């Protein structure tokens, strides 16, 4: 029953007729051009709030992990006052990479492996060894900091020199996910994928429902169209799917595999899918949450980090078994990556752009936001 219940809530739905007649997909070069990818780095990845991890990864003072954004490595850490911070992984002396281990724990300071300059966990230059000449001021050489904001147990960074405040940019979402209490959820499983496809193909694949009737045909009989789309334009897009109990012969007292995360019955009846431009996908089930973080590696390559979050109480139970949720999304992920890779292979010299249907409302909305940001 659990497998069926999860299968039935996979399908997505759109309200019709929001796509103008004659709408087209992005031209092929947007997915293949190295020059376009470099422009995306400057206009998107170095200029937007990006989720790079979860607060539970850096619970204690000195805990850290590295995040890679294009060619920049960032140290994301917890300082002694409990503040999460992010610094470019660069020594102020000669620009040497400070840290190479992908995660770990700093004991009070960060020390450069070259000439042993030492920094506090707040980024201040503490020691240069007895080297400096008159007039040298350590205060002039703190680590390069980048903006970081914690929200819903997620860590967001922005590499822009003076980014708009996170709370301003994310104003439409700030309380939207409160019923799921994401900050209290814990990691139950993680899978890293490397997909040979442009990051936008993955984003668009998540945003459309057109492919579900063919690509995920096994799930189709369980779909029940919802009339509650959500956030249809701009940087944040959402949609939901009703649980179709009747079609699956589920009793009115049906319960998901784990105790529900949400208290409102309405939220137990649906699954919510949100895309947060440019690299975050958030899927909210009644009893668990799945996140996808996209890390573009090149025009045709993307790392995808998929994480399954559950309540700590469920994880602590001796019989905790997340296999239904993991298998459902693993199968979905791998099938989606496959068609994205096939699309990447097909887009190229001959292909210019394709048409959009009335079911592609969110895909078109993504394209519009992308072109706006790119100044195209
Ligand atoms: S390069 Fe880091 S101390 Fe010299």
mmCIF file of C-alpha atoms and ligand atoms in Angstrom:
data_model
loop_
_atom_site.group_PDB
_atom_site.id
_atom_site.type_symbol
_atom_site.label_atom_id
_atom_site.label_comp_id
_atom_site.label_asym_id
_atom_site.label_seq_id
_atom_site.Cartn_x
_atom_site.Cartn_y
_atom_site.Cartn_z
ATOM 1 C CA UNK A 1 0.000 0.000 0.000
ATOM 2 C CA UNK A 2 2.831 2.377 0.814
ATOM 3 C CA UNK A 3 4.361 1.982 -2.624
ATOM 4 C CA UNK A 4 1.034 2.628 -4.269
ATOM 5 C CA UNK A 5 0.404 5.617 -2.063
ATOM 6 C CA UNK A 6 3.735 7.121 -3.009
ATOM 7 C CA UNK A 7 3.219 6.315 -6.644
ATOM 8 C CA UNK A 8 -0.129 8.017 -6.729
ATOM 9 C CA UNK A 9 1.188 11.294 -5.429
ATOM 10 C CA UNK A 10 3.995 11.602 -7.895
ATOM 11 C CA UNK A 11 2.063 13.097 -10.781
ATOM 12 C CA UNK A 12 1.784 16.835 -11.155
ATOM 13 C CA UNK A 13 -0.899 19.067 -12.520
ATOM 14 C CA UNK A 14 -1.273 22.516 -14.039
ATOM 15 C CA UNK A 15 -4.126 24.837 -14.640
ATOM 16 C CA UNK A 16 -4.613 25.050 -18.373
ATOM 17 C CA UNK A 17 -4.243 27.809 -20.917
ATOM 18 C CA UNK A 18 -1.575 29.982 -19.358
ATOM 19 C CA UNK A 19 0.868 29.505 -22.225
ATOM 20 C CA UNK A 20 0.546 31.860 -25.133
ATOM 21 C CA UNK A 21 0.033 30.269 -28.499
ATOM 22 C CA UNK A 22 3.355 30.012 -30.277
ATOM 23 C CA UNK A 23 5.497 29.805 -27.127
ATOM 24 C CA UNK A 24 8.850 28.134 -27.748
ATOM 25 C CA UNK A 25 11.506 26.480 -25.660
ATOM 26 C CA UNK A 26 14.928 28.073 -25.299
ATOM 27 C CA UNK A 27 17.160 27.895 -28.338
ATOM 28 C CA UNK A 28 19.670 25.066 -28.417
ATOM 29 C CA UNK A 29 22.751 27.190 -27.753
ATOM 30 C CA UNK A 30 21.470 28.010 -24.268
ATOM 31 C CA UNK A 31 22.208 24.391 -23.349
ATOM 32 C CA UNK A 32 25.479 23.845 -25.175
ATOM 33 C CA UNK A 33 27.424 27.096 -25.417
ATOM 34 C CA UNK A 34 30.451 27.540 -23.137
ATOM 35 C CA UNK A 35 30.108 31.309 -23.566
ATOM 36 C CA UNK A 36 26.488 31.188 -22.397
ATOM 37 C CA UNK A 37 27.531 29.124 -19.399
ATOM 38 C CA UNK A 38 30.159 31.710 -18.463
ATOM 39 C CA UNK A 39 27.509 34.411 -18.727
ATOM 40 C CA UNK A 40 25.234 32.344 -16.460
ATOM 41 C CA UNK A 41 28.004 32.146 -13.874
ATOM 42 C CA UNK A 42 28.275 35.912 -13.755
ATOM 43 C CA UNK A 43 24.592 36.792 -13.967
ATOM 44 C CA UNK A 44 23.041 33.880 -12.081
ATOM 45 C CA UNK A 45 25.335 31.754 -9.941
ATOM 46 C CA UNK A 46 27.458 34.653 -8.679
ATOM 47 C CA UNK A 47 24.439 36.857 -8.200
ATOM 48 C CA UNK A 48 21.650 34.790 -6.596
ATOM 49 C CA UNK A 49 20.970 33.156 -3.253
ATOM 50 C CA UNK A 50 21.970 29.478 -3.587
ATOM 51 C CA UNK A 51 21.275 26.676 -1.133
ATOM 52 C CA UNK A 52 24.525 24.836 -0.355
ATOM 53 C CA UNK A 53 23.563 22.590 2.532
ATOM 54 C CA UNK A 54 21.717 22.163 5.793
ATOM 55 C CA UNK A 55 22.262 23.656 9.220
ATOM 56 C CA UNK A 56 22.611 20.193 10.772
ATOM 57 C CA UNK A 57 25.894 19.774 8.857
ATOM 58 C CA UNK A 58 27.536 22.429 11.053
ATOM 59 C CA UNK A 59 25.919 22.034 14.451
ATOM 60 C CA UNK A 60 29.025 22.682 16.597
ATOM 61 C CA UNK A 61 31.510 25.552 16.652
ATOM 62 C CA UNK A 62 34.285 24.737 14.183
ATOM 63 C CA UNK A 63 32.197 22.320 12.086
ATOM 64 C CA UNK A 64 32.591 23.104 8.414
ATOM 65 C CA UNK A 65 32.026 21.839 4.891
ATOM 66 C CA UNK A 66 33.172 23.079 1.497
ATOM 67 C CA UNK A 67 30.762 24.273 -1.177
ATOM 68 C CA UNK A 68 31.770 24.661 -4.801
ATOM 69 C CA UNK A 69 30.110 27.360 -6.910
ATOM 70 C CA UNK A 70 31.519 27.370 -10.440
ATOM 71 C CA UNK A 71 35.280 27.830 -9.906
ATOM 72 C CA UNK A 72 34.992 29.177 -6.369
ATOM 73 C CA UNK A 73 35.374 27.072 -3.251
ATOM 74 C CA UNK A 74 33.622 28.330 -0.109
ATOM 75 C CA UNK A 75 34.193 27.344 3.508
ATOM 76 C CA UNK A 76 30.833 27.152 5.300
ATOM 77 C CA UNK A 77 31.294 26.936 9.078
ATOM 78 C CA UNK A 78 29.766 27.546 12.511
ATOM 79 C CA UNK A 79 31.628 30.128 14.599
ATOM 80 C CA UNK A 80 32.002 30.071 18.426
ATOM 81 C CA UNK A 81 28.960 32.322 18.831
ATOM 82 C CA UNK A 82 26.783 29.911 16.885
ATOM 83 C CA UNK A 83 26.690 32.036 13.748
ATOM 84 C CA UNK A 84 26.909 30.264 10.398
ATOM 85 C CA UNK A 85 29.413 31.966 8.104
ATOM 86 C CA UNK A 86 30.837 31.493 4.635
ATOM 87 C CA UNK A 87 34.296 32.506 3.422
ATOM 88 C CA UNK A 88 36.049 32.128 0.126
ATOM 89 C CA UNK A 89 38.522 29.283 0.557
ATOM 90 C CA UNK A 90 41.437 31.610 -0.160
ATOM 91 C CA UNK A 91 44.366 32.825 1.941
ATOM 92 C CA UNK A 92 44.852 36.581 1.965
ATOM 93 C CA UNK A 93 48.637 36.226 1.658
ATOM 94 C CA UNK A 94 49.161 34.583 -1.742
ATOM 95 C CA UNK A 95 45.689 33.388 -2.564
ATOM 96 C CA UNK A 96 46.413 29.780 -1.642
ATOM 97 C CA UNK A 97 43.547 27.335 -1.158
ATOM 98 C CA UNK A 98 43.185 27.043 2.612
ATOM 99 C CA UNK A 99 41.277 23.841 3.037
ATOM 100 C CA UNK A 100 40.939 20.724 0.864
ATOM 101 C CA UNK A 101 38.984 18.219 2.985
ATOM 102 C CA UNK A 102 35.342 18.405 1.917
ATOM 103 C CA UNK A 103 34.107 18.549 5.521
ATOM 104 C CA UNK A 104 35.500 18.457 9.016
ATOM 105 C CA UNK A 105 36.152 20.448 12.157
ATOM 106 C CA UNK A 106 38.431 23.429 12.821
ATOM 107 C CA UNK A 107 39.911 23.663 16.320
ATOM 108 C CA UNK A 108 39.543 27.392 17.002
ATOM 109 C CA UNK A 109 41.388 28.592 13.895
ATOM 110 C CA UNK A 110 41.964 28.061 10.177
ATOM 111 C CA UNK A 111 45.621 27.817 9.202
ATOM 112 C CA UNK A 112 47.021 28.220 5.716
ATOM 113 C CA UNK A 113 49.204 25.270 4.617
ATOM 114 C CA UNK A 114 51.733 27.557 2.861
ATOM 115 C CA UNK A 115 53.200 30.097 5.328
ATOM 116 C CA UNK A 116 50.879 29.300 8.240
ATOM 117 C CA UNK A 117 48.899 32.512 8.415
ATOM 118 C CA UNK A 118 46.103 31.819 10.873
ATOM 119 C CA UNK A 119 42.509 33.040 10.863
ATOM 120 C CA UNK A 120 39.768 32.991 13.468
ATOM 121 C CA UNK A 121 36.455 31.311 12.724
ATOM 122 C CA UNK A 122 35.046 34.825 12.263
ATOM 123 C CA UNK A 123 37.577 35.352 9.487
ATOM 124 C CA UNK A 124 39.998 37.710 11.265
ATOM 125 C CA UNK A 125 43.706 37.368 10.541
ATOM 126 C CA UNK A 126 45.193 36.349 13.894
ATOM 127 C CA UNK A 127 48.797 35.427 13.171
ATOM 128 C CA UNK A 128 51.280 35.979 10.361
ATOM 129 C CA UNK A 129 54.324 34.664 12.193
ATOM 130 C CA UNK A 130 57.051 37.297 12.875
ATOM 131 C CA UNK A 131 57.249 38.488 9.306
ATOM 132 C CA UNK A 132 55.467 41.715 8.686
ATOM 133 C CA UNK A 133 57.131 45.032 8.199
ATOM 134 C CA UNK A 134 56.095 48.321 9.733
ATOM 135 C CA UNK A 135 52.715 49.533 8.646
ATOM 136 C CA UNK A 136 51.224 46.073 8.124
ATOM 137 C CA UNK A 137 47.788 45.892 9.714
ATOM 138 C CA UNK A 138 46.263 42.444 10.210
ATOM 139 C CA UNK A 139 42.835 44.061 10.271
ATOM 140 C CA UNK A 140 43.279 44.807 6.596
ATOM 141 C CA UNK A 141 43.508 41.091 5.732
ATOM 142 C CA UNK A 142 40.442 39.196 6.949
ATOM 143 C CA UNK A 143 39.198 36.252 4.938
ATOM 144 C CA UNK A 144 36.966 37.211 2.038
ATOM 145 C CA UNK A 145 33.463 36.737 3.411
ATOM 146 C CA UNK A 146 30.353 35.989 1.431
ATOM 147 C CA UNK A 147 26.745 36.507 2.453
ATOM 148 C CA UNK A 148 25.082 33.591 4.251
ATOM 149 C CA UNK A 149 21.555 33.201 5.565
ATOM 150 C CA UNK A 150 19.971 30.309 7.468
ATOM 151 C CA UNK A 151 16.344 29.642 6.659
ATOM 152 C CA UNK A 152 14.232 26.581 7.341
ATOM 153 C CA UNK A 153 17.326 24.631 8.375
ATOM 154 C CA UNK A 154 18.930 25.358 5.011
ATOM 155 C CA UNK A 155 22.130 27.327 4.372
ATOM 156 C CA UNK A 156 21.977 29.903 1.582
ATOM 157 C CA UNK A 157 24.940 31.852 0.249
ATOM 158 C CA UNK A 158 25.221 34.705 -2.203
ATOM 159 C CA UNK A 159 28.554 35.552 -3.848
ATOM 160 C CA UNK A 160 27.499 39.031 -4.964
ATOM 161 C CA UNK A 161 29.428 41.849 -3.237
ATOM 162 C CA UNK A 162 26.234 43.541 -2.009
ATOM 163 C CA UNK A 163 23.327 41.138 -2.478
ATOM 164 C CA UNK A 164 19.716 42.024 -1.792
ATOM 165 C CA UNK A 165 18.781 40.732 1.677
ATOM 166 C CA UNK A 166 17.639 37.121 1.678
ATOM 167 C CA UNK A 167 14.418 38.024 3.483
ATOM 168 C CA UNK A 168 13.602 40.515 0.754
ATOM 169 C CA UNK A 169 14.332 38.138 -2.111
ATOM 170 C CA UNK A 170 12.519 35.234 -0.464
ATOM 171 C CA UNK A 171 9.600 37.260 0.889
ATOM 172 C CA UNK A 172 6.994 35.212 -1.068
ATOM 173 C CA UNK A 173 8.247 32.001 0.583
ATOM 174 C CA UNK A 174 9.279 32.961 4.103
ATOM 175 C CA UNK A 175 6.362 31.335 5.920
ATOM 176 C CA UNK A 176 5.056 29.137 3.119
ATOM 177 C CA UNK A 177 6.730 25.941 4.327
ATOM 178 C CA UNK A 178 6.137 26.467 8.042
ATOM 179 C CA UNK A 179 3.695 23.521 8.329
ATOM 180 C CA UNK A 180 6.555 21.136 7.520
ATOM 181 C CA UNK A 181 8.914 22.631 10.169
ATOM 182 C CA UNK A 182 11.845 22.008 7.876
ATOM 183 C CA UNK A 183 14.388 23.334 10.379
ATOM 184 C CA UNK A 184 13.676 20.398 12.684
ATOM 185 C CA UNK A 185 13.892 17.682 10.022
ATOM 186 C CA UNK A 186 16.899 15.420 9.734
ATOM 187 C CA UNK A 187 18.760 13.780 6.919
ATOM 188 C CA UNK A 188 17.696 10.184 6.364
ATOM 189 C CA UNK A 189 19.407 9.508 3.049
ATOM 190 C CA UNK A 190 21.504 11.278 0.413
ATOM 191 C CA UNK A 191 22.506 10.426 -3.138
ATOM 192 C CA UNK A 192 24.873 12.468 -5.318
ATOM 193 C CA UNK A 193 24.402 12.215 -9.054
ATOM 194 C CA UNK A 194 26.450 13.576 -11.932
ATOM 195 C CA UNK A 195 24.169 14.169 -14.884
ATOM 196 C CA UNK A 196 25.487 14.773 -18.394
ATOM 197 C CA UNK A 197 22.969 17.493 -19.093
ATOM 198 C CA UNK A 198 22.635 21.241 -18.750
ATOM 199 C CA UNK A 199 21.226 22.379 -15.401
ATOM 200 C CA UNK A 200 18.228 24.043 -17.088
ATOM 201 C CA UNK A 201 17.077 20.740 -18.607
ATOM 202 C CA UNK A 202 16.894 19.269 -15.105
ATOM 203 C CA UNK A 203 15.030 22.310 -13.810
ATOM 204 C CA UNK A 204 12.603 22.206 -16.741
ATOM 205 C CA UNK A 205 12.061 18.465 -16.406
ATOM 206 C CA UNK A 206 10.994 19.037 -12.782
ATOM 207 C CA UNK A 207 8.712 21.890 -13.803
ATOM 208 C CA UNK A 208 6.685 20.108 -16.454
ATOM 209 C CA UNK A 209 4.049 17.390 -16.168
ATOM 210 C CA UNK A 210 3.753 16.627 -19.878
ATOM 211 C CA UNK A 211 6.406 13.905 -19.723
ATOM 212 C CA UNK A 212 4.812 12.080 -16.813
ATOM 213 C CA UNK A 213 2.207 10.274 -18.887
ATOM 214 C CA UNK A 214 4.917 8.663 -21.018
ATOM 215 C CA UNK A 215 8.104 8.695 -19.003
ATOM 216 C CA UNK A 216 6.431 7.712 -15.739
ATOM 217 C CA UNK A 217 3.585 5.738 -17.273
ATOM 218 C CA UNK A 218 3.652 3.258 -14.408
ATOM 219 C CA UNK A 219 2.451 6.063 -12.176
ATOM 220 C CA UNK A 220 -0.096 7.605 -14.481
ATOM 221 C CA UNK A 221 -3.161 5.634 -13.362
ATOM 222 C CA UNK A 222 -2.741 7.140 -9.939
ATOM 223 C CA UNK A 223 -2.790 10.757 -11.037
ATOM 224 C CA UNK A 224 -5.589 13.051 -10.007
ATOM 225 C CA UNK A 225 -5.369 16.550 -11.453
ATOM 226 C CA UNK A 226 -5.264 19.293 -8.890
ATOM 227 C CA UNK A 227 -6.792 22.698 -9.349
ATOM 228 C CA UNK A 228 -4.399 24.301 -6.900
ATOM 229 C CA UNK A 229 -1.302 25.446 -8.740
ATOM 230 C CA UNK A 230 0.844 27.826 -6.752
ATOM 231 C CA UNK A 231 3.340 30.579 -7.584
ATOM 232 C CA UNK A 232 3.062 30.657 -11.330
ATOM 233 C CA UNK A 233 5.527 33.392 -12.292
ATOM 234 C CA UNK A 234 8.886 34.750 -11.191
ATOM 235 C CA UNK A 235 11.790 33.074 -9.437
ATOM 236 C CA UNK A 236 9.683 30.708 -7.324
ATOM 237 C CA UNK A 237 7.255 28.287 -8.935
ATOM 238 C CA UNK A 238 5.018 25.706 -7.293
ATOM 239 C CA UNK A 239 2.451 23.074 -7.983
ATOM 240 C CA UNK A 240 0.645 20.400 -6.037
ATOM 241 C CA UNK A 241 -0.956 17.021 -6.504
ATOM 242 C CA UNK A 242 -3.898 15.534 -4.683
ATOM 243 C CA UNK A 243 -3.618 12.105 -3.185
ATOM 244 C CA UNK A 244 -6.174 10.063 -5.078
ATOM 245 C CA UNK A 245 -7.426 7.743 -2.366
ATOM 246 C CA UNK A 246 -10.514 6.655 -4.219
ATOM 247 C CA UNK A 247 -8.666 5.503 -7.335
ATOM 248 C CA UNK A 248 -6.336 3.466 -5.168
ATOM 249 C CA UNK A 249 -8.949 1.986 -2.903
ATOM 250 C CA UNK A 250 -7.424 3.656 0.107
ATOM 251 C CA UNK A 251 -9.536 3.918 3.181
ATOM 252 C CA UNK A 252 -10.399 7.373 4.559
ATOM 253 C CA UNK A 253 -8.192 6.554 7.506
ATOM 254 C CA UNK A 254 -5.188 5.743 5.310
ATOM 255 C CA UNK A 255 -1.895 6.801 6.875
ATOM 256 C CA UNK A 256 1.423 7.248 5.090
ATOM 257 C CA UNK A 257 4.424 5.101 5.922
ATOM 258 C CA UNK A 258 5.534 7.387 8.737
ATOM 259 C CA UNK A 259 3.743 9.746 11.122
ATOM 260 C CA UNK A 260 2.785 12.902 9.212
ATOM 261 C CA UNK A 261 5.029 15.937 9.441
ATOM 262 C CA UNK A 262 2.091 18.275 9.020
ATOM 263 C CA UNK A 263 -0.932 18.750 11.198
ATOM 264 C CA UNK A 264 -3.378 20.247 8.714
ATOM 265 C CA UNK A 265 -5.376 17.574 6.973
ATOM 266 C CA UNK A 266 -5.281 19.611 3.772
ATOM 267 C CA UNK A 267 -1.512 19.271 3.618
ATOM 268 C CA UNK A 268 -1.768 15.539 4.173
ATOM 269 C CA UNK A 269 -3.927 15.227 1.084
ATOM 270 C CA UNK A 270 -1.405 16.700 -1.293
ATOM 271 C CA UNK A 271 2.227 16.709 -2.360
ATOM 272 C CA UNK A 272 3.812 20.061 -3.121
ATOM 273 C CA UNK A 273 6.580 20.674 -5.636
ATOM 274 C CA UNK A 274 8.508 23.954 -5.634
ATOM 275 C CA UNK A 275 11.380 25.153 -7.794
ATOM 276 C CA UNK A 276 13.457 27.947 -6.293
ATOM 277 C CA UNK A 277 15.446 29.655 -9.022
ATOM 278 C CA UNK A 278 18.136 28.880 -9.902
ATOM 279 C CA UNK A 279 19.287 25.634 -8.275
ATOM 280 C CA UNK A 280 16.871 24.313 -5.636
ATOM 281 C CA UNK A 281 13.974 21.870 -5.965
ATOM 282 C CA UNK A 282 11.794 21.138 -2.956
ATOM 283 C CA UNK A 283 9.255 18.297 -2.796
ATOM 284 C CA UNK A 284 7.029 18.232 0.276
ATOM 285 C CA UNK A 285 5.271 14.976 1.102
ATOM 286 C CA UNK A 286 3.069 14.576 4.129
ATOM 287 C CA UNK A 287 5.592 12.346 5.910
ATOM 288 C CA UNK A 288 8.939 13.309 4.381
ATOM 289 C CA UNK A 289 10.651 15.972 2.294
ATOM 290 C CA UNK A 290 12.995 15.583 -0.676
ATOM 291 C CA UNK A 291 15.384 18.312 -1.792
ATOM 292 C CA UNK A 292 17.449 18.503 -4.965
ATOM 293 C CA UNK A 293 20.363 20.947 -5.157
ATOM 294 C CA UNK A 294 21.873 21.550 -8.579
ATOM 295 C CA UNK A 295 25.550 22.429 -9.021
ATOM 296 C CA UNK A 296 26.250 23.284 -12.665
ATOM 297 C CA UNK A 297 29.691 21.964 -13.655
ATOM 298 C CA UNK A 298 29.666 23.099 -17.272
ATOM 299 C CA UNK A 299 27.279 23.675 -20.159
ATOM 300 C CA UNK A 300 26.528 19.962 -20.388
ATOM 301 C CA UNK A 301 27.233 18.663 -16.891
ATOM 302 C CA UNK A 302 25.461 19.064 -13.558
ATOM 303 C CA UNK A 303 25.977 17.612 -10.108
ATOM 304 C CA UNK A 304 22.695 16.923 -8.329
ATOM 305 C CA UNK A 305 22.532 16.332 -4.580
ATOM 306 C CA UNK A 306 19.295 14.627 -3.546
ATOM 307 C CA UNK A 307 18.443 14.431 0.157
ATOM 308 C CA UNK A 308 15.551 12.769 1.988
ATOM 309 C CA UNK A 309 14.493 14.478 5.231
ATOM 310 C CA UNK A 310 12.375 12.906 7.952
ATOM 311 C CA UNK A 311 11.290 13.785 11.457
ATOM 312 C CA UNK A 312 13.891 12.968 14.134
ATOM 313 C CA UNK A 313 11.237 10.944 15.947
ATOM 314 C CA UNK A 314 10.677 8.724 12.910
ATOM 315 C CA UNK A 315 14.427 8.233 12.391
ATOM 316 C CA UNK A 316 14.881 7.316 16.053
ATOM 317 C CA UNK A 317 12.366 4.480 15.874
ATOM 318 C CA UNK A 318 13.886 1.006 15.806
ATOM 319 C CA UNK A 319 11.773 0.002 12.834
ATOM 320 C CA UNK A 320 12.416 3.186 10.829
ATOM 321 C CA UNK A 321 12.343 2.178 7.174
ATOM 322 C CA UNK A 322 12.667 4.932 4.533
ATOM 323 C CA UNK A 323 13.100 2.475 1.659
ATOM 324 C CA UNK A 324 9.719 3.239 0.062
ATOM 325 C CA UNK A 325 10.493 6.950 -0.204
ATOM 326 C CA UNK A 326 14.062 6.323 -1.349
ATOM 327 C CA UNK A 327 13.144 3.775 -3.993
ATOM 328 C CA UNK A 328 10.349 5.940 -5.346
ATOM 329 C CA UNK A 329 12.571 8.966 -5.837
ATOM 330 C CA UNK A 330 15.653 7.008 -6.890
ATOM 331 C CA UNK A 331 13.689 5.449 -9.739
ATOM 332 C CA UNK A 332 12.201 8.804 -10.660
ATOM 333 C CA UNK A 333 15.554 10.566 -10.522
ATOM 334 C CA UNK A 334 17.348 8.047 -12.696
ATOM 335 C CA UNK A 335 14.623 8.044 -15.311
ATOM 336 C CA UNK A 336 14.542 11.848 -15.337
ATOM 337 C CA UNK A 337 18.325 12.130 -15.631
ATOM 338 C CA UNK A 338 18.232 9.669 -18.521
ATOM 339 C CA UNK A 339 15.790 11.740 -20.573
ATOM 340 C CA UNK A 340 17.652 14.945 -19.690
ATOM 341 C CA UNK A 341 20.872 13.372 -20.971
ATOM 342 C CA UNK A 342 19.144 12.217 -24.142
ATOM 343 C CA UNK A 343 17.846 15.742 -24.647
ATOM 344 C CA UNK A 344 21.328 17.160 -24.119
ATOM 345 C CA UNK A 345 22.636 14.762 -26.755
ATOM 346 C CA UNK A 346 19.919 15.781 -29.187
ATOM 347 C CA UNK A 347 20.183 19.526 -28.757
ATOM 348 C CA UNK A 348 22.909 20.838 -30.928
ATOM 349 C CA UNK A 349 23.595 21.820 -34.449
ATOM 350 C CA UNK A 350 20.281 20.890 -36.038
ATOM 351 C CA UNK A 351 17.895 21.756 -33.232
ATOM 352 C CA UNK A 352 16.858 25.357 -32.697
ATOM 353 C CA UNK A 353 13.893 25.371 -30.318
ATOM 354 C CA UNK A 354 10.677 23.418 -29.769
ATOM 355 C CA UNK A 355 7.073 24.336 -29.047
ATOM 356 C CA UNK A 356 5.295 24.507 -25.705
ATOM 357 C CA UNK A 357 1.804 23.267 -24.905
ATOM 358 C CA UNK A 358 -0.837 24.400 -22.452
ATOM 359 C CA UNK A 359 0.677 21.928 -19.972
ATOM 360 C CA UNK A 360 4.031 23.702 -19.981
ATOM 361 C CA UNK A 361 3.020 26.721 -17.926
ATOM 362 C CA UNK A 362 5.740 26.432 -15.303
ATOM 363 C CA UNK A 363 8.372 25.505 -17.869
ATOM 364 C CA UNK A 364 7.574 28.675 -19.797
ATOM 365 C CA UNK A 365 7.575 30.680 -16.573
ATOM 366 C CA UNK A 366 11.067 29.362 -15.802
ATOM 367 C CA UNK A 367 12.262 30.303 -19.282
ATOM 368 C CA UNK A 368 10.861 33.808 -18.895
ATOM 369 C CA UNK A 369 12.602 34.317 -15.552
ATOM 370 C CA UNK A 370 15.839 32.895 -16.950
ATOM 371 C CA UNK A 371 15.804 35.195 -19.987
ATOM 372 C CA UNK A 372 14.979 38.185 -17.799
ATOM 373 C CA UNK A 373 17.907 37.473 -15.502
ATOM 374 C CA UNK A 374 20.222 36.874 -18.445
ATOM 375 C CA UNK A 375 19.170 40.170 -19.997
ATOM 376 C CA UNK A 376 18.190 38.305 -23.147
HETATM 377 S S1 LIG B 1 49.771 31.820 1.129
HETATM 378 FE FE1 LIG B 1 48.756 31.510 2.968
HETATM 379 S S2 LIG B 1 50.174 32.028 4.458
HETATM 380 FE FE2 LIG B 1 51.191 32.428 2.620
#
